[in-house]
Coordinates of C-alpha atoms in Angstrom, one line a residue:
Chain A
M1 CA 56.1 158.2 19.9
D2 CA 54.7 157.6 23.4
G3 CA 52.1 155.4 22.0
F4 CA 54.7 153.4 20.2
L5 CA 56.8 153.0 23.3
E6 CA 53.7 151.9 25.3
F7 CA 52.9 149.4 22.6
M8 CA 56.5 148.1 22.7
S9 CA 56.5 147.6 26.5
E10 CA 53.2 145.8 26.3
F11 CA 54.7 143.7 23.6
A12 CA 57.7 142.9 25.8
N13 CA 55.4 141.9 28.6
K14 CA 53.6 139.5 26.3
L15 CA 56.9 138.1 25.0
S16 CA 58.2 137.4 28.5
A17 CA 55.6 134.7 28.9
F18 CA 57.4 132.7 26.3
K19 CA 61.0 133.0 27.7
E20 CA 62.1 129.4 27.3
I21 CA 60.5 129.0 23.9
L22 CA 62.2 132.2 22.7
S23 CA 65.6 131.0 23.9
A24 CA 65.2 127.7 22.1
A25 CA 63.9 129.3 19.0
A26 CA 66.8 131.8 18.9
L27 CA 69.3 129.0 19.2
I28 CA 67.7 127.0 16.4
I29 CA 67.5 130.1 14.1
I30 CA 71.1 131.1 14.7
D31 CA 72.2 127.5 14.0
V32 CA 70.2 127.2 10.9
C33 CA 71.4 130.7 9.7
A34 CA 75.1 129.7 10.1
L35 CA 74.6 126.4 8.4
A36 CA 72.6 127.9 5.6
I37 CA 75.3 130.4 4.8
V38 CA 77.9 127.6 4.7
A39 CA 75.6 125.5 2.6
F40 CA 75.2 128.4 0.2
C41 CA 79.0 128.4 -0.1
S42 CA 78.8 125.2 -2.2
K43 CA 76.5 127.0 -4.7
E44 CA 79.1 129.8 -4.9
K45 CA 81.8 127.2 -5.5
K46 CA 80.2 126.4 -8.9
V47 CA 80.3 130.1 -9.8
V48 CA 84.0 130.4 -8.8
Q49 CA 84.8 127.1 -10.6
A50 CA 83.2 128.4 -13.8
Q51 CA 85.0 131.7 -13.6
W52 CA 88.3 129.9 -12.9
S53 CA 88.0 127.5 -15.8
R54 CA 87.3 130.5 -18.1
A55 CA 90.5 132.2 -16.7
A56 CA 92.5 129.0 -17.0
R57 CA 91.2 128.6 -20.7
H58 CA 89.6 125.2 -19.9
M59 CA 92.9 123.4 -20.0
M60 CA 93.8 120.0 -18.5
L61 CA 96.6 117.4 -18.5
T62 CA 95.9 113.9 -19.6
D63 CA 97.9 110.7 -19.6
Y64 CA 96.7 108.1 -22.1
D65 CA 98.8 105.3 -20.7
E66 CA 97.1 105.3 -17.3
N67 CA 93.9 106.8 -18.6
F68 CA 93.7 109.7 -16.2
A69 CA 92.9 113.4 -16.6
F70 CA 94.0 116.2 -14.2
T71 CA 92.1 119.4 -14.2
L72 CA 94.3 122.4 -13.6
N73 CA 92.6 123.9 -10.6
S74 CA 95.1 126.4 -9.2
E75 CA 97.5 129.1 -10.3
E76 CA 100.6 127.1 -9.4
I77 CA 100.7 123.4 -9.9
L78 CA 103.8 121.5 -8.6
M79 CA 104.6 118.2 -10.2
G80 CA 106.9 115.6 -8.8
R81 CA 107.4 112.5 -6.7
H82 CA 107.3 114.0 -3.2
I83 CA 104.2 113.4 -1.1
S84 CA 103.4 117.2 -0.7
V85 CA 103.1 118.1 -4.4
D86 CA 99.9 118.8 -6.3
L87 CA 100.3 116.3 -9.1
R88 CA 102.2 113.3 -7.9
F89 CA 103.9 110.6 -10.0
P90 CA 105.2 107.7 -7.9
D91 CA 107.9 106.9 -10.5
M92 CA 111.6 106.8 -9.7
S93 CA 112.4 108.6 -13.0
V94 CA 110.6 111.7 -11.7
S95 CA 112.4 114.1 -9.3
R96 CA 110.9 114.9 -6.0
Y97 CA 110.1 118.4 -7.1
H98 CA 110.3 118.2 -10.9
A99 CA 108.4 120.9 -12.7
M100 CA 105.9 123.7 -12.0
L101 CA 103.0 124.9 -14.1
T102 CA 102.0 128.5 -13.6
L103 CA 99.1 130.6 -14.9
E104 CA 99.5 134.3 -15.6
D105 CA 96.9 136.3 -17.5
G106 CA 95.5 133.2 -19.3
I107 CA 98.9 131.9 -20.3
W108 CA 100.2 128.6 -18.9
T109 CA 103.9 128.3 -18.4
I110 CA 105.9 125.3 -17.5
S111 CA 109.2 125.6 -15.7
D112 CA 111.8 123.0 -14.8
L113 CA 112.9 123.0 -11.2
D114 CA 116.5 121.7 -11.7
S115 CA 115.2 118.1 -12.1
K116 CA 117.6 115.3 -12.7
S117 CA 116.1 113.8 -15.8
G118 CA 114.8 117.1 -17.2
T119 CA 111.5 118.3 -18.7
Y120 CA 110.8 117.9 -22.4
V121 CA 108.1 119.7 -24.3
N122 CA 107.5 118.4 -27.8
G123 CA 110.8 116.5 -27.6
R124 CA 112.9 119.6 -26.7
K125 CA 114.6 119.9 -23.4
I126 CA 113.4 123.2 -21.8
K127 CA 114.0 125.4 -18.8
Q128 CA 110.9 127.5 -19.1
I129 CA 108.3 127.7 -21.9
R130 CA 104.8 128.9 -22.7
L131 CA 102.5 126.0 -23.4
K132 CA 100.1 125.7 -26.3
P133 CA 97.1 123.5 -26.5
G134 CA 98.2 120.1 -27.8
D135 CA 101.7 120.2 -26.4
E136 CA 103.3 117.0 -25.3
I137 CA 105.1 117.2 -21.9
K138 CA 107.6 114.5 -20.9
I139 CA 108.5 114.3 -17.2
G140 CA 110.9 111.5 -16.4
Q141 CA 109.3 108.5 -18.2
K142 CA 105.8 110.0 -18.0
T143 CA 104.2 111.5 -21.0
L144 CA 101.4 114.0 -20.5
Y145 CA 99.3 115.9 -23.0
F146 CA 98.3 119.5 -22.4
R147 CA 94.9 119.9 -24.0
R148 CA 91.6 121.6 -24.0
K149 CA 88.7 120.1 -22.0
R150 CA 86.0 118.6 -24.1
A151 CA 82.8 120.5 -24.0
Chain B
M1 CA 70.6 139.8 -7.3
Y2 CA 74.2 140.1 -6.5
K3 CA 77.2 140.5 -8.8
N4 CA 77.9 136.8 -9.1
G5 CA 74.4 136.1 -10.4
L6 CA 73.1 134.3 -7.3
S7 CA 70.1 135.3 -5.3
Y8 CA 70.8 135.7 -1.5
T9 CA 67.3 136.4 -0.4
G10 CA 67.1 133.3 1.9
V11 CA 70.5 133.9 3.6
T12 CA 69.7 137.7 4.1
F13 CA 66.4 136.8 5.6
L14 CA 67.9 134.2 8.0
T15 CA 70.7 136.5 9.1
L16 CA 68.1 139.2 9.9
L17 CA 65.9 136.7 11.6
S18 CA 68.7 135.4 13.8
H19 CA 69.4 139.0 15.0
I20 CA 65.7 139.6 15.5
S21 CA 65.3 136.5 17.6
M22 CA 68.2 137.6 19.8
L23 CA 66.6 141.1 20.2
A24 CA 63.3 139.3 21.1
I25 CA 65.2 137.6 24.0
V26 CA 66.4 141.1 25.1
F27 CA 62.8 142.4 25.1
A28 CA 61.5 139.3 27.0
K29 CA 64.2 138.5 29.5
G30 CA 66.3 141.7 29.6
N31 CA 67.0 144.0 32.5
Y32 CA 66.2 147.6 31.5
D33 CA 64.9 150.7 33.1
S34 CA 62.9 152.1 30.2
I35 CA 61.8 150.4 27.1
L36 CA 63.7 153.0 25.1
A37 CA 67.1 151.2 25.5
P38 CA 66.1 147.9 23.8
V39 CA 64.2 149.8 21.1
I40 CA 67.2 151.9 20.2
L41 CA 69.4 148.7 20.2
S42 CA 67.0 146.9 17.8
A43 CA 66.6 149.9 15.5
V44 CA 70.4 150.3 15.1
I45 CA 71.0 146.5 14.6
I46 CA 68.3 146.0 12.0
A47 CA 69.1 149.3 10.2
S48 CA 72.9 148.4 10.1
D49 CA 72.0 144.9 8.8
L50 CA 69.8 146.3 6.0
I51 CA 72.4 149.0 5.0
Y52 CA 75.2 146.4 4.9
F53 CA 73.1 144.0 2.7
F54 CA 72.4 146.9 0.4
I55 CA 76.1 147.9 0.1
L56 CA 77.0 144.3 -0.6
K57 CA 75.0 144.4 -3.8
F58 CA 77.5 146.8 -5.3
L59 CA 80.7 144.9 -4.3
K60 CA 82.1 142.9 -7.2
Q61 CA 83.0 139.6 -5.6
N62 CA 82.6 135.9 -6.4
T63 CA 81.6 134.8 -2.9
Y64 CA 79.8 136.6 -0.1
T65 CA 79.9 133.9 2.5
I66 CA 82.5 135.6 4.7
D67 CA 80.5 138.9 4.5
F68 CA 77.3 137.3 5.7
L69 CA 79.0 135.4 8.5
L70 CA 81.0 138.5 9.5
I71 CA 77.9 140.8 9.8
G72 CA 76.2 137.9 11.7
I73 CA 79.0 137.7 14.3
L74 CA 79.6 141.4 14.6
N75 CA 76.0 142.3 15.3
M76 CA 75.7 139.4 17.7
S77 CA 78.7 140.8 19.5
V78 CA 77.2 144.3 19.6
I79 CA 74.1 142.8 21.2
F80 CA 76.2 140.9 23.7
Q81 CA 78.3 144.0 24.6
S82 CA 75.2 146.1 24.9
C83 CA 73.6 143.9 27.6
F84 CA 76.4 143.5 30.2
G85 CA 74.9 144.7 33.5
K86 CA 72.1 146.6 32.0
V87 CA 70.7 147.0 28.5
S88 CA 72.2 150.1 27.0
F89 CA 73.6 150.6 23.5
A90 CA 77.3 150.0 23.3
T91 CA 78.2 152.9 20.9
K92 CA 82.0 152.4 21.1
H93 CA 81.8 148.7 20.2
F94 CA 79.3 149.4 17.4
I95 CA 81.7 152.0 15.8
F96 CA 84.6 149.5 16.1
A97 CA 82.4 146.9 14.5
I98 CA 81.9 149.2 11.5
L99 CA 85.6 149.8 11.4
A100 CA 86.2 146.1 11.4
L101 CA 84.0 145.7 8.3
V102 CA 85.9 148.6 6.6
C103 CA 89.2 146.9 7.5
C104 CA 87.9 143.6 6.1
Q105 CA 87.3 145.3 2.7
A106 CA 90.7 147.0 2.9
G107 CA 92.4 143.7 3.6
F108 CA 90.5 142.1 0.8
K109 CA 91.5 144.8 -1.7
L110 CA 95.1 144.8 -0.5
T111 CA 95.7 141.0 -1.0
Q112 CA 93.4 140.3 -3.9
N113 CA 96.2 140.4 -6.5
H114 CA 99.2 138.6 -5.2
R115 CA 101.5 139.5 -8.0
I116 CA 101.4 143.2 -7.1
I117 CA 101.8 142.6 -3.4
E118 CA 104.7 140.2 -3.8
S119 CA 106.7 142.7 -5.8
R120 CA 106.3 145.2 -3.0
K121 CA 106.8 143.0 -0.1
Y122 CA 109.5 145.1 1.6
I123 CA 106.8 147.7 2.5
F124 CA 105.4 145.2 5.1
Y125 CA 108.8 144.7 6.7
G126 CA 108.9 148.5 7.1
I127 CA 105.4 148.6 8.6
I128 CA 106.4 145.9 11.2
G129 CA 109.5 147.9 11.9
V130 CA 107.6 151.1 12.5
L131 CA 105.1 149.3 14.8
I132 CA 107.9 147.7 16.8
L133 CA 109.7 151.1 17.1
S134 CA 106.4 152.7 18.2
I135 CA 106.0 150.1 20.9
L136 CA 109.6 150.7 22.1
L137 CA 109.4 154.5 22.0
F138 CA 105.9 155.5 22.9
T139 CA 104.4 152.9 25.2
G140 CA 106.2 154.0 28.3
S141 CA 108.3 151.6 30.3
R142 CA 107.4 148.0 29.2
G143 CA 103.8 148.5 28.4
M144 CA 101.8 147.7 25.2
W145 CA 99.4 150.6 25.1
I146 CA 99.9 154.0 23.5
D147 CA 97.7 156.6 25.1
L148 CA 96.5 159.3 22.6
G149 CA 94.4 161.1 25.2
F150 CA 91.0 160.2 23.7
I151 CA 91.8 156.7 22.7
T152 CA 94.4 154.0 23.5
V153 CA 96.0 152.0 20.8
Q154 CA 97.7 148.6 21.1
P155 CA 100.3 148.4 18.3
S156 CA 101.1 144.7 19.1
E157 CA 97.6 143.7 17.8
F158 CA 98.4 145.3 14.4
I159 CA 101.6 143.4 14.1
K160 CA 99.6 140.1 13.8
P161 CA 98.0 140.8 10.3
F162 CA 101.2 142.2 8.9
F163 CA 103.2 139.3 10.3
V164 CA 100.8 137.0 8.4
L165 CA 101.4 139.0 5.3
V166 CA 105.1 138.8 5.7
C167 CA 104.9 135.0 6.0
A168 CA 102.9 134.8 2.8
T169 CA 104.9 137.2 0.7
S170 CA 108.2 135.6 1.6
L171 CA 107.1 132.3 0.1
K172 CA 107.4 133.5 -3.5
Y173 CA 111.1 133.2 -4.2
Q174 CA 112.0 129.9 -2.7
Q175 CA 114.1 128.9 -5.7
N176 CA 116.4 131.9 -5.4
K177 CA 119.2 130.3 -3.5
H178 CA 122.4 132.1 -2.7
R179 CA 125.7 130.6 -1.5
V180 CA 126.8 132.1 1.7
L181 CA 129.9 130.5 3.4
G182 CA 129.3 127.3 1.5
I183 CA 125.7 126.9 2.6
R184 CA 122.8 127.4 0.2
V185 CA 120.4 129.8 1.8
V186 CA 117.2 131.5 0.8
Y187 CA 117.3 135.1 2.0
D188 CA 113.5 135.3 2.5
N189 CA 113.5 132.4 4.9
W190 CA 116.2 133.9 7.1
I191 CA 114.6 137.3 7.0
L192 CA 111.4 135.6 8.2
I193 CA 113.3 133.8 11.0
G194 CA 114.8 137.2 12.0
V195 CA 111.4 139.0 12.1
T196 CA 110.0 136.2 14.2
G197 CA 113.0 136.4 16.6
V198 CA 112.6 140.2 16.9
I199 CA 108.9 139.9 17.7
V200 CA 109.6 137.2 20.3
L201 CA 112.2 139.4 21.9
L202 CA 109.9 142.4 21.9
Q203 CA 107.1 140.4 23.5
W204 CA 109.5 139.2 26.1
W205 CA 110.7 142.7 26.8
C206 CA 107.1 144.1 27.0
R207 CA 106.0 141.3 29.3
D208 CA 103.3 140.5 26.8
L209 CA 103.8 136.8 26.8
G210 CA 100.1 136.2 26.2
S211 CA 100.2 136.8 22.4
L212 CA 103.5 134.9 22.0
P213 CA 101.7 131.6 21.2
T214 CA 99.7 133.4 18.5
F215 CA 102.8 134.5 16.7
M216 CA 104.4 131.1 17.2
A217 CA 101.4 129.4 15.6
V218 CA 101.6 131.7 12.6
A219 CA 105.3 131.2 12.2
G220 CA 104.9 127.4 12.6
C221 CA 102.2 127.4 9.8
A222 CA 104.5 129.5 7.6
F223 CA 107.4 127.1 8.0
L224 CA 105.1 124.1 7.4
F225 CA 104.2 125.6 4.1
R226 CA 107.9 126.0 3.3
I227 CA 108.2 122.2 3.2
C228 CA 105.5 121.9 0.6
Y229 CA 106.9 124.6 -1.7
P230 CA 109.3 123.6 -4.5
K231 CA 112.8 123.1 -3.4
A232 CA 112.4 124.9 -0.1
K233 CA 115.4 123.0 1.1
L234 CA 114.0 122.6 4.6
S235 CA 114.8 118.9 4.9
K236 CA 113.4 116.6 7.5
K237 CA 116.6 116.8 9.5
L238 CA 116.3 120.6 9.6
I239 CA 112.7 120.4 10.6
I240 CA 113.4 117.9 13.4
G241 CA 116.4 120.0 14.5
L242 CA 114.4 123.2 14.5
S243 CA 111.6 121.7 16.5
V244 CA 114.0 120.1 19.1
L245 CA 115.7 123.5 19.3
G246 CA 112.3 125.2 19.8
A247 CA 111.3 122.8 22.5
A248 CA 114.6 123.3 24.3
V249 CA 114.2 127.1 24.1
I250 CA 110.7 126.8 25.5
V251 CA 111.9 124.6 28.4
I252 CA 114.8 126.9 29.2
A253 CA 112.6 130.0 28.8
L254 CA 110.1 128.6 31.2
K255 CA 112.8 127.8 33.7
F256 CA 114.2 131.4 33.6
A257 CA 110.8 133.1 33.1
P258 CA 110.0 136.2 35.1
G259 CA 108.4 135.5 38.5
Y260 CA 104.8 136.4 37.4
V261 CA 104.9 133.8 34.6
Q262 CA 106.1 131.1 37.1
E263 CA 103.2 132.0 39.4
R264 CA 100.7 131.7 36.5
L265 CA 102.0 128.3 35.6
H266 CA 101.4 126.7 39.0
V267 CA 98.3 128.4 40.3
D268 CA 95.5 126.7 42.1
I269 CA 92.6 129.1 41.8
W270 CA 90.2 127.4 44.2
S271 CA 92.6 127.4 47.2
D272 CA 93.0 131.2 46.7
Q273 CA 89.6 132.3 45.8
N274 CA 89.9 135.9 47.1
G275 CA 93.4 136.5 45.8
T276 CA 94.9 135.6 42.5
G277 CA 92.2 133.1 41.6
W278 CA 89.3 135.5 42.2
Q279 CA 88.7 136.5 38.5
Q280 CA 88.7 132.9 37.2
C281 CA 86.6 131.6 40.2
Q282 CA 83.9 134.2 39.5
A283 CA 84.0 133.3 35.8
L284 CA 83.6 129.6 36.4
I285 CA 80.8 130.2 38.9
A286 CA 79.1 132.4 36.3
I287 CA 79.1 129.6 33.7
A288 CA 77.4 127.3 36.2
E289 CA 74.9 130.0 37.2
G290 CA 74.0 130.7 33.6
G291 CA 73.1 127.1 32.7
W292 CA 72.0 126.2 29.2
F293 CA 69.8 129.2 28.5
G294 CA 71.2 131.9 30.8
K295 CA 69.8 134.3 33.3
G296 CA 68.7 136.8 30.6
P297 CA 70.5 139.8 29.1
G298 CA 71.5 142.3 31.8
N299 CA 70.7 140.1 34.7
G300 CA 74.3 138.7 35.2
S301 CA 76.7 139.8 37.9
L302 CA 80.0 139.1 36.2
Y303 CA 80.1 142.6 34.7
K304 CA 81.5 143.8 38.1
V305 CA 84.6 141.8 37.7
P306 CA 87.5 143.6 35.9
A307 CA 87.9 142.7 32.2
A308 CA 84.4 141.2 32.0
N309 CA 84.0 142.4 28.4
T310 CA 87.5 141.5 27.2
D311 CA 89.4 138.6 28.9
I312 CA 86.5 136.7 30.4
V313 CA 83.9 137.7 27.9
F314 CA 83.0 134.1 27.1
E315 CA 81.9 133.5 30.7
A316 CA 80.0 136.8 30.8
I317 CA 78.0 135.7 27.7
C318 CA 77.5 132.2 29.2
E319 CA 76.0 133.8 32.3
E320 CA 73.6 136.1 30.5
W321 CA 72.7 134.2 27.4
G322 CA 73.5 130.6 28.3
L323 CA 76.3 128.2 27.3
L324 CA 74.6 127.2 24.1
V325 CA 74.6 130.7 22.6
A326 CA 78.2 131.3 23.7
L327 CA 79.2 128.1 22.0
L328 CA 77.2 129.1 18.9
A329 CA 79.1 132.4 18.7
V330 CA 82.4 130.5 18.8
F331 CA 81.0 128.0 16.2
M332 CA 80.2 130.9 13.8
I333 CA 83.8 132.1 14.0
I334 CA 85.0 128.6 13.3
L335 CA 82.7 128.4 10.3
L336 CA 84.2 131.7 9.1
L337 CA 87.6 129.9 8.9
A338 CA 86.1 126.6 7.6
S339 CA 84.5 128.4 4.6
S340 CA 88.0 128.6 3.1
I341 CA 88.1 124.8 2.9
I342 CA 85.0 124.7 0.8
N343 CA 86.2 127.4 -1.7
T344 CA 89.8 126.6 -1.7
P345 CA 92.3 129.3 -2.5
R346 CA 94.0 129.1 -5.9
S347 CA 97.6 130.0 -5.2
Y348 CA 100.3 129.3 -2.6
F349 CA 100.2 132.9 -1.5
H350 CA 96.5 132.9 -0.6
T351 CA 96.7 129.4 1.0
T352 CA 99.5 130.6 3.3
L353 CA 97.5 133.8 4.0
A354 CA 94.3 131.8 4.9
T355 CA 96.3 129.4 7.1
G356 CA 98.0 132.2 9.0
A357 CA 94.7 134.0 9.6
S358 CA 93.1 130.8 10.8
A359 CA 96.1 130.2 13.1
V360 CA 95.7 133.6 14.7
F361 CA 91.9 133.2 15.2
I362 CA 92.2 129.6 16.6
A363 CA 95.2 130.4 18.9
Q364 CA 93.5 133.5 20.3
M365 CA 90.2 131.8 20.9
A366 CA 91.8 128.7 22.5
L367 CA 94.0 130.9 24.7
N368 CA 91.1 133.0 25.9
I369 CA 88.5 130.4 26.4
F370 CA 90.6 127.6 27.8
G371 CA 92.6 130.1 29.8
S372 CA 89.6 131.7 31.5
C373 CA 88.2 128.2 32.2
N374 CA 91.4 127.3 34.0
M375 CA 92.6 124.6 31.7
I376 CA 95.8 126.4 30.7
P377 CA 97.5 129.4 32.3
F378 CA 95.3 132.5 32.1
T379 CA 96.5 135.1 29.6
G380 CA 95.0 138.5 28.5
V381 CA 94.2 137.9 24.9
T382 CA 90.9 138.7 23.2
I383 CA 88.3 136.5 21.4
P384 CA 88.3 137.9 17.8
F385 CA 85.2 140.1 17.1
I386 CA 83.5 139.2 20.4
S387 CA 85.7 141.0 22.9
Q388 CA 85.7 144.8 23.3
G389 CA 88.8 146.6 22.0
G390 CA 89.3 148.7 18.9
S391 CA 92.8 147.5 18.0
S392 CA 91.9 143.9 18.2
M393 CA 88.7 144.4 16.2
M394 CA 90.5 146.2 13.4
A395 CA 93.3 143.6 13.2
C396 CA 90.8 140.8 13.1
G397 CA 88.9 142.6 10.4
L398 CA 92.1 142.8 8.3
L399 CA 92.6 139.0 8.8
A400 CA 89.0 138.3 7.8
G401 CA 89.7 140.3 4.6
F402 CA 92.8 138.1 3.9
L403 CA 90.5 135.0 4.3
K404 CA 88.1 136.6 1.9
A405 CA 90.8 137.3 -0.7
G406 CA 91.5 133.6 -1.0
Q407 CA 88.0 132.7 -2.0
A408 CA 86.3 135.8 -3.5
T409 CA 89.0 136.6 -6.1
V410 CA 87.8 137.8 -9.5
F411 CA 90.1 136.1 -11.8
P412 CA 91.4 138.2 -14.7
V413 CA 90.2 136.9 -18.1
P414 CA 92.4 138.5 -20.8
V415 CA 90.5 139.9 -23.8
R416 CA 92.9 138.6 -26.5
P417 CA 92.4 134.9 -27.0
Q418 CA 95.3 132.5 -27.2
Q419 CA 96.3 131.4 -30.6
P420 CA 94.2 128.5 -31.9
P421 CA 95.6 125.0 -31.3
Q422 CA 97.8 123.7 -34.1
G423 CA 97.1 120.2 -35.4
Y424 CA 94.3 119.7 -32.9
P425 CA 93.2 117.0 -32.1
Q426 CA 96.3 115.0 -31.8
Q427 CA 95.3 112.9 -28.9
N428 CA 97.1 109.6 -29.7
R429 CA 100.3 111.1 -31.0
R430 CA 103.5 109.5 -29.8
V431 CA 107.0 110.9 -30.2
Q432 CA 109.6 108.1 -30.6

C-alpha cells in the first residue's frame, strides 16, 4: 500500500510538469465526449424509428392528387388548417382543427373534432372509427388514403 | 452490447476518459496534504462509472444518451465539489448523485406509459397539496426548509417536477368542454391556473421569490402547448389578454414588493463592496482570477464566501478549473436538454413533459449564472446537478427521468396482427 502511494505521489510530481497541456487535453476530451454522445443519438434514432414503425404497423397517409405521402410519426396526429397542426391542408374547406388520428396498441383511430364539413371514411360520415389499411379518408375536399408503406 | 442492439464501447471509453483527464488535473495541479485524498476520489469516481455502465446493460431502453450524459455531468460535479478549498472526497454530494440517478430511473418508469398516468392524474394534485401543506405547517415561520435533525429538506424543490407532471397530464381532455354560466370552459385548464396561483401565493408568503420565475416558465410553456392542442379554445385574444394581465400583475407586484426585493432590484455591488455586494464582488473577482484554465483544484479562495458550493458555484468552478471547464459543464446540461430534439417525443404528453423539464433547467441555470454575474437580480436558486443540495439533486433527477421517458420509450407491439387489408392494393380508387 505504501509503495503504491509513493508511486502515485511520484506520478503526480511528474504530471505537474505538464499542467497546461493536461488542462487543454481535458477540455478537448470532455468536449469530444459530449459531442460523441450526442452524435451517437442519431444512430439510436434509427433504432427508435424502426421500433416505432413496427408499433405503428408501417402505415402512412397518401394523397394522389398532390402526390405526397405523410409518414405517421407520432401517437397523436392532428389534421387541419391551423398553423400549429401536424398535418396541414391550406384549404378553406378544411376546419382549423379538423380531425385527429390516434394510435393505441397498434390500432389507428380517426376522430372528428366537431369540424364544419365533417370527416368521411369510405363515403360514410363518422364521429370516431377504427381505420383499416386501404381506407379512404375525406377531409373537406381533400381525399387521403390510409395504406401500408411499400417495402 | 446493450438491449437496443447497439455497441456503446466508444462512448463508454470517452466518458471514462473525460473523468480520468479531470482526475489527472487534480493530481497535477491540486492542493492536497496527502496523496491519499485524490487516490480515494479517483477510485470512487472510476468504480462508480464502471458499475453504472454495467447496470445500464440490463435496463431495457431504446436510447441511452441521457444516461451517459447524466453520469458524465454527475461525476464531474462530484469532482468539482470534492475540490473546493482542499481535495477531500465529498461523500454527501456523492450519495445525492446516486440518489439523483435512482430518481431519474423512477421518473422514467413513472412517465413511460402516459395512458396509465393520465387516468390517475389526481394523485399529483394531491401530492402538490401535501407538499404545500408541509411547507405551511412544518417550515416554521415563513421559511422553506424542514429540519429533520440529521438532514434538512426543501419541499419547494419537489413541487417543480410534480408541477411539470400536472401541466402535462391536464393536457389530455381538452375537448371535454362544460358550460358554466354561459361560458365554455375546460375544467383542467382552470384547475391548472388555480394550482399556478396557489404556488405563486405560497412563494410570495414564504419570501422565496427566487424560484418564482421557474414556475412561471413552466406554466408559460404549458399554456403555449394549449394553443397547439385541438380545440383548446385559448384564442389569440385570450392569449394577448392573459399576457397583458400577467405583465400588469408583475409591474404592480414589483411596485408593492417587500423591501428586500426592492433593494435587490436596484443594487450597485461595486459601490458597496463590503456590504450587500460583497458576495457577488468576490464571485466576479474569482472569475477574473481563474482565467481560462483556472488556478488548479483546491487552490481557490472563494470557498470561504458563504454559499460557495450552491449559489455562486459557477464562479467557484471558474476560479479553480477555469472558465472553459465551467462553460463545458453548462454546455453538457444544455446537450442533455437538446437530445430530446434529436429523438423527438411521440405524444403530446411527452412533448409537454420534455418542454416543462427543459424550462425548469434553463430558467434555473439562467437565474443562477446571470444572477451571480450581476446581470439580473441575485437569487438563491441552484444550478441543476452541479450545486450541492439533496432536494435539488433529486428533483432534477426526476426531471431528467421525464426527459428520458420522451425518447427512450419501448413502444408496445401487440401480438395479434391486425386483419389483412381488404381489396389491397386499391391505390387509384375514387368514390364519386
